[in-house]
Amino acid sequence: MLYYFRRYPLSLVIMAVIFYLSFFTPPKSNLEEIPNIDKLVHVCMYGGLCSILWFEYLRTHRMINWSHILWGGILAPIAMSGCIELMQTYLTTNRSGDWLYFLANSTGVLLAVVFGYYVIRPFLWRKF
């Protein structure tokens, strides 16, 4: 477990922030008037998380182990997203789960895979 804290500290912090943001009651704002802004926020949250996962993985690995990427960088964040949506539905009174949020989260993860492979990987491997 200490291995993950050393290799992926920022990713773990972002996961904790996502968990917190998923269960607190957000304040009202004028941004709610913009259609689907909440879905865009979800795409950015999970895209950001997975981009950081790619960065932290690639800065310490010279070759990509696609099994690790598949399980830790794609399926785990998508599963986390699904679990959060289910917990919001069944364990809270102030939040509700929604499959469109799950779809937005999964879209963010998949966009981060493309960004990680085609932008972060060449940048880090060229630099180091």
JSON list of C-alpha atoms in Angstrom, two decimals:
[
{"chain": "A", "resi": 1, "resn": "MET", "atom": "CA", "xyz": [0.00, 0.00, 0.00]},
{"chain": "A", "resi": 2, "resn": "LEU", "atom": "CA", "xyz": [2.89, 2.35, 0.74]},
{"chain": "A", "resi": 3, "resn": "TYR", "atom": "CA", "xyz": [3.99, 1.74, -2.85]},
{"chain": "A", "resi": 4, "resn": "TYR", "atom": "CA", "xyz": [0.89, 3.51, -4.17]},
{"chain": "A", "resi": 5, "resn": "PHE", "atom": "CA", "xyz": [1.33, 6.47, -1.82]},
{"chain": "A", "resi": 6, "resn": "ARG", "atom": "CA", "xyz": [4.88, 6.95, -3.10]},
{"chain": "A", "resi": 7, "resn": "ARG", "atom": "CA", "xyz": [4.14, 6.44, -6.80]},
{"chain": "A", "resi": 8, "resn": "TYR", "atom": "CA", "xyz": [0.72, 8.07, -7.09]},
{"chain": "A", "resi": 9, "resn": "PRO", "atom": "CA", "xyz": [0.42, 10.74, -4.36]},
{"chain": "A", "resi": 10, "resn": "LEU", "atom": "CA", "xyz": [-1.36, 13.38, -6.44]},
{"chain": "A", "resi": 11, "resn": "SER", "atom": "CA", "xyz": [-3.77, 10.84, -7.95]},
{"chain": "A", "resi": 12, "resn": "LEU", "atom": "CA", "xyz": [-4.75, 9.64, -4.48]},
{"chain": "A", "resi": 13, "resn": "VAL", "atom": "CA", "xyz": [-5.35, 13.22, -3.33]},
{"chain": "A", "resi": 14, "resn": "ILE", "atom": "CA", "xyz": [-7.51, 13.90, -6.39]},
{"chain": "A", "resi": 15, "resn": "MET", "atom": "CA", "xyz": [-9.49, 10.70, -5.71]},
{"chain": "A", "resi": 16, "resn": "ALA", "atom": "CA", "xyz": [-10.14, 11.88, -2.15]},
{"chain": "A", "resi": 17, "resn": "VAL", "atom": "CA", "xyz": [-11.26, 15.29, -3.44]},
{"chain": "A", "resi": 18, "resn": "ILE", "atom": "CA", "xyz": [-13.62, 13.62, -5.93]},
{"chain": "A", "resi": 19, "resn": "PHE", "atom": "CA", "xyz": [-15.11, 11.51, -3.13]},
{"chain": "A", "resi": 20, "resn": "TYR", "atom": "CA", "xyz": [-15.59, 14.62, -1.01]},
{"chain": "A", "resi": 21, "resn": "LEU", "atom": "CA", "xyz": [-17.13, 16.63, -3.84]},
{"chain": "A", "resi": 22, "resn": "SER", "atom": "CA", "xyz": [-19.43, 13.74, -4.67]},
{"chain": "A", "resi": 23, "resn": "PHE", "atom": "CA", "xyz": [-21.09, 13.75, -1.25]},
{"chain": "A", "resi": 24, "resn": "PHE", "atom": "CA", "xyz": [-21.19, 17.34, -0.03]},
{"chain": "A", "resi": 25, "resn": "THR", "atom": "CA", "xyz": [-24.08, 19.66, -0.81]},
{"chain": "A", "resi": 26, "resn": "PRO", "atom": "CA", "xyz": [-22.88, 22.22, -3.34]},
{"chain": "A", "resi": 27, "resn": "PRO", "atom": "CA", "xyz": [-23.87, 25.85, -2.94]},
{"chain": "A", "resi": 28, "resn": "LYS", "atom": "CA", "xyz": [-26.26, 27.40, -5.44]},
{"chain": "A", "resi": 29, "resn": "SER", "atom": "CA", "xyz": [-24.65, 29.38, -8.25]},
{"chain": "A", "resi": 30, "resn": "ASN", "atom": "CA", "xyz": [-25.51, 31.01, -11.57]},
{"chain": "A", "resi": 31, "resn": "LEU", "atom": "CA", "xyz": [-23.57, 28.28, -13.39]},
{"chain": "A", "resi": 32, "resn": "GLU", "atom": "CA", "xyz": [-26.50, 25.94, -12.87]},
{"chain": "A", "resi": 33, "resn": "GLU", "atom": "CA", "xyz": [-28.34, 27.90, -15.55]},
{"chain": "A", "resi": 34, "resn": "ILE", "atom": "CA", "xyz": [-25.91, 26.63, -18.21]},
{"chain": "A", "resi": 35, "resn": "PRO", "atom": "CA", "xyz": [-27.32, 23.41, -19.68]},
{"chain": "A", "resi": 36, "resn": "ASN", "atom": "CA", "xyz": [-25.27, 20.30, -18.84]},
{"chain": "A", "resi": 37, "resn": "ILE", "atom": "CA", "xyz": [-22.47, 22.23, -17.12]},
{"chain": "A", "resi": 38, "resn": "ASP", "atom": "CA", "xyz": [-22.53, 19.60, -14.38]},
{"chain": "A", "resi": 39, "resn": "LYS", "atom": "CA", "xyz": [-21.80, 16.86, -16.94]},
{"chain": "A", "resi": 40, "resn": "LEU", "atom": "CA", "xyz": [-18.87, 18.88, -18.26]},
{"chain": "A", "resi": 41, "resn": "VAL", "atom": "CA", "xyz": [-17.55, 19.21, -14.71]},
{"chain": "A", "resi": 42, "resn": "HIS", "atom": "CA", "xyz": [-17.71, 15.42, -14.36]},
{"chain": "A", "resi": 43, "resn": "VAL", "atom": "CA", "xyz": [-15.83, 14.91, -17.63]},
{"chain": "A", "resi": 44, "resn": "CYS", "atom": "CA", "xyz": [-13.14, 17.32, -16.37]},
{"chain": "A", "resi": 45, "resn": "MET", "atom": "CA", "xyz": [-12.90, 15.72, -12.92]},
{"chain": "A", "resi": 46, "resn": "TYR", "atom": "CA", "xyz": [-12.36, 12.20, -14.21]},
{"chain": "A", "resi": 47, "resn": "GLY", "atom": "CA", "xyz": [-10.33, 13.34, -17.20]},
{"chain": "A", "resi": 48, "resn": "GLY", "atom": "CA", "xyz": [-8.08, 15.26, -14.84]},
{"chain": "A", "resi": 49, "resn": "LEU", "atom": "CA", "xyz": [-7.76, 12.33, -12.46]},
{"chain": "A", "resi": 50, "resn": "CYS", "atom": "CA", "xyz": [-6.82, 9.91, -15.22]},
{"chain": "A", "resi": 51, "resn": "SER", "atom": "CA", "xyz": [-4.43, 12.39, -16.85]},
{"chain": "A", "resi": 52, "resn": "ILE", "atom": "CA", "xyz": [-2.60, 12.65, -13.53]},
{"chain": "A", "resi": 53, "resn": "LEU", "atom": "CA", "xyz": [-2.62, 8.85, -13.26]},
{"chain": "A", "resi": 54, "resn": "TRP", "atom": "CA", "xyz": [-0.98, 8.67, -16.71]},
{"chain": "A", "resi": 55, "resn": "PHE", "atom": "CA", "xyz": [1.58, 11.28, -15.73]},
{"chain": "A", "resi": 56, "resn": "GLU", "atom": "CA", "xyz": [2.49, 9.54, -12.47]},
{"chain": "A", "resi": 57, "resn": "TYR", "atom": "CA", "xyz": [2.64, 6.15, -14.17]},
{"chain": "A", "resi": 58, "resn": "LEU", "atom": "CA", "xyz": [4.75, 7.28, -17.13]},
{"chain": "A", "resi": 59, "resn": "ARG", "atom": "CA", "xyz": [7.25, 9.27, -15.08]},
{"chain": "A", "resi": 60, "resn": "THR", "atom": "CA", "xyz": [8.37, 6.03, -13.41]},
{"chain": "A", "resi": 61, "resn": "HIS", "atom": "CA", "xyz": [7.88, 3.48, -16.21]},
{"chain": "A", "resi": 62, "resn": "ARG", "atom": "CA", "xyz": [9.81, 3.33, -19.45]},
{"chain": "A", "resi": 63, "resn": "MET", "atom": "CA", "xyz": [7.45, 0.81, -21.04]},
{"chain": "A", "resi": 64, "resn": "ILE", "atom": "CA", "xyz": [3.68, 0.74, -20.84]},
{"chain": "A", "resi": 65, "resn": "ASN", "atom": "CA", "xyz": [2.19, -2.34, -19.22]},
{"chain": "A", "resi": 66, "resn": "TRP", "atom": "CA", "xyz": [-1.27, -2.23, -20.80]},
{"chain": "A", "resi": 67, "resn": "SER", "atom": "CA", "xyz": [-2.66, -4.58, -18.18]},
{"chain": "A", "resi": 68, "resn": "HIS", "atom": "CA", "xyz": [-1.77, -2.04, -15.46]},
{"chain": "A", "resi": 69, "resn": "ILE", "atom": "CA", "xyz": [-3.21, 0.81, -17.52]},
{"chain": "A", "resi": 70, "resn": "LEU", "atom": "CA", "xyz": [-6.40, -1.12, -18.24]},
{"chain": "A", "resi": 71, "resn": "TRP", "atom": "CA", "xyz": [-7.05, -2.06, -14.62]},
{"chain": "A", "resi": 72, "resn": "GLY", "atom": "CA", "xyz": [-5.61, 0.91, -12.74]},
{"chain": "A", "resi": 73, "resn": "GLY", "atom": "CA", "xyz": [-6.04, 3.74, -15.22]},
{"chain": "A", "resi": 74, "resn": "ILE", "atom": "CA", "xyz": [-9.29, 2.88, -16.98]},
{"chain": "A", "resi": 75, "resn": "LEU", "atom": "CA", "xyz": [-11.46, 0.29, -15.23]},
{"chain": "A", "resi": 76, "resn": "ALA", "atom": "CA", "xyz": [-10.73, 1.35, -11.63]},
{"chain": "A", "resi": 77, "resn": "PRO", "atom": "CA", "xyz": [-11.75, 5.01, -12.15]},
{"chain": "A", "resi": 78, "resn": "ILE", "atom": "CA", "xyz": [-14.85, 3.95, -14.09]},
{"chain": "A", "resi": 79, "resn": "ALA", "atom": "CA", "xyz": [-15.76, 1.48, -11.32]},
{"chain": "A", "resi": 80, "resn": "MET", "atom": "CA", "xyz": [-15.12, 4.18, -8.70]},
{"chain": "A", "resi": 81, "resn": "SER", "atom": "CA", "xyz": [-17.47, 6.45, -10.62]},
{"chain": "A", "resi": 82, "resn": "GLY", "atom": "CA", "xyz": [-20.19, 3.81, -10.74]},
{"chain": "A", "resi": 83, "resn": "CYS", "atom": "CA", "xyz": [-19.83, 3.06, -7.04]},
{"chain": "A", "resi": 84, "resn": "ILE", "atom": "CA", "xyz": [-20.09, 6.75, -6.18]},
{"chain": "A", "resi": 85, "resn": "GLU", "atom": "CA", "xyz": [-23.24, 7.12, -8.28]},
{"chain": "A", "resi": 86, "resn": "LEU", "atom": "CA", "xyz": [-24.79, 4.09, -6.56]},
{"chain": "A", "resi": 87, "resn": "MET", "atom": "CA", "xyz": [-23.77, 5.36, -3.11]},
{"chain": "A", "resi": 88, "resn": "GLN", "atom": "CA", "xyz": [-25.31, 8.75, -3.89]},
{"chain": "A", "resi": 89, "resn": "THR", "atom": "CA", "xyz": [-28.55, 7.02, -4.84]},
{"chain": "A", "resi": 90, "resn": "TYR", "atom": "CA", "xyz": [-28.83, 4.60, -1.92]},
{"chain": "A", "resi": 91, "resn": "LEU", "atom": "CA", "xyz": [-26.84, 6.13, 0.94]},
{"chain": "A", "resi": 92, "resn": "THR", "atom": "CA", "xyz": [-27.58, 9.86, 0.80]},
{"chain": "A", "resi": 93, "resn": "THR", "atom": "CA", "xyz": [-30.62, 12.07, 0.99]},
{"chain": "A", "resi": 94, "resn": "ASN", "atom": "CA", "xyz": [-29.01, 15.20, -0.45]},
{"chain": "A", "resi": 95, "resn": "ARG", "atom": "CA", "xyz": [-27.60, 13.67, -3.67]},
{"chain": "A", "resi": 96, "resn": "SER", "atom": "CA", "xyz": [-28.93, 11.39, -6.36]},
{"chain": "A", "resi": 97, "resn": "GLY", "atom": "CA", "xyz": [-27.05, 9.12, -8.71]},
{"chain": "A", "resi": 98, "resn": "ASP", "atom": "CA", "xyz": [-27.52, 9.48, -12.43]},
{"chain": "A", "resi": 99, "resn": "TRP", "atom": "CA", "xyz": [-26.35, 7.26, -15.29]},
{"chain": "A", "resi": 100, "resn": "LEU", "atom": "CA", "xyz": [-25.60, 10.33, -17.39]},
{"chain": "A", "resi": 101, "resn": "TYR", "atom": "CA", "xyz": [-23.02, 11.37, -14.80]},
{"chain": "A", "resi": 102, "resn": "PHE", "atom": "CA", "xyz": [-21.55, 7.88, -15.01]},
{"chain": "A", "resi": 103, "resn": "LEU", "atom": "CA", "xyz": [-21.38, 8.27, -18.79]},
{"chain": "A", "resi": 104, "resn": "ALA", "atom": "CA", "xyz": [-19.74, 11.70, -18.41]},
{"chain": "A", "resi": 105, "resn": "ASN", "atom": "CA", "xyz": [-17.20, 10.26, -15.95]},
{"chain": "A", "resi": 106, "resn": "SER", "atom": "CA", "xyz": [-16.41, 7.39, -18.30]},
{"chain": "A", "resi": 107, "resn": "THR", "atom": "CA", "xyz": [-16.02, 9.83, -21.17]},
{"chain": "A", "resi": 108, "resn": "GLY", "atom": "CA", "xyz": [-13.51, 11.81, -19.10]},
{"chain": "A", "resi": 109, "resn": "VAL", "atom": "CA", "xyz": [-11.54, 8.63, -18.40]},
{"chain": "A", "resi": 110, "resn": "LEU", "atom": "CA", "xyz": [-11.44, 7.66, -22.07]},
{"chain": "A", "resi": 111, "resn": "LEU", "atom": "CA", "xyz": [-10.44, 11.16, -23.18]},
{"chain": "A", "resi": 112, "resn": "ALA", "atom": "CA", "xyz": [-7.61, 11.03, -20.64]},
{"chain": "A", "resi": 113, "resn": "VAL", "atom": "CA", "xyz": [-6.37, 7.75, -22.12]},
{"chain": "A", "resi": 114, "resn": "VAL", "atom": "CA", "xyz": [-6.07, 9.40, -25.53]},
{"chain": "A", "resi": 115, "resn": "PHE", "atom": "CA", "xyz": [-4.46, 12.50, -23.98]},
{"chain": "A", "resi": 116, "resn": "GLY", "atom": "CA", "xyz": [-2.10, 10.39, -21.88]},
{"chain": "A", "resi": 117, "resn": "TYR", "atom": "CA", "xyz": [-0.93, 8.25, -24.75]},
{"chain": "A", "resi": 118, "resn": "TYR", "atom": "CA", "xyz": [-0.61, 10.91, -27.43]},
{"chain": "A", "resi": 119, "resn": "VAL", "atom": "CA", "xyz": [0.43, 13.95, -25.36]},
{"chain": "A", "resi": 120, "resn": "ILE", "atom": "CA", "xyz": [1.79, 13.01, -21.92]},
{"chain": "A", "resi": 121, "resn": "ARG", "atom": "CA", "xyz": [3.72, 9.92, -23.04]},
{"chain": "A", "resi": 122, "resn": "PRO", "atom": "CA", "xyz": [5.71, 11.60, -25.84]},
{"chain": "A", "resi": 123, "resn": "PHE", "atom": "CA", "xyz": [6.36, 14.66, -23.65]},
{"chain": "A", "resi": 124, "resn": "LEU", "atom": "CA", "xyz": [7.69, 12.69, -20.68]},
{"chain": "A", "resi": 125, "resn": "TRP", "atom": "CA", "xyz": [9.65, 10.15, -22.67]},
{"chain": "A", "resi": 126, "resn": "ARG", "atom": "CA", "xyz": [11.27, 12.86, -24.77]},
{"chain": "A", "resi": 127, "resn": "LYS", "atom": "CA", "xyz": [12.13, 14.89, -21.66]},
{"chain": "A", "resi": 128, "resn": "PHE", "atom": "CA", "xyz": [13.61, 12.02, -19.67]}
]
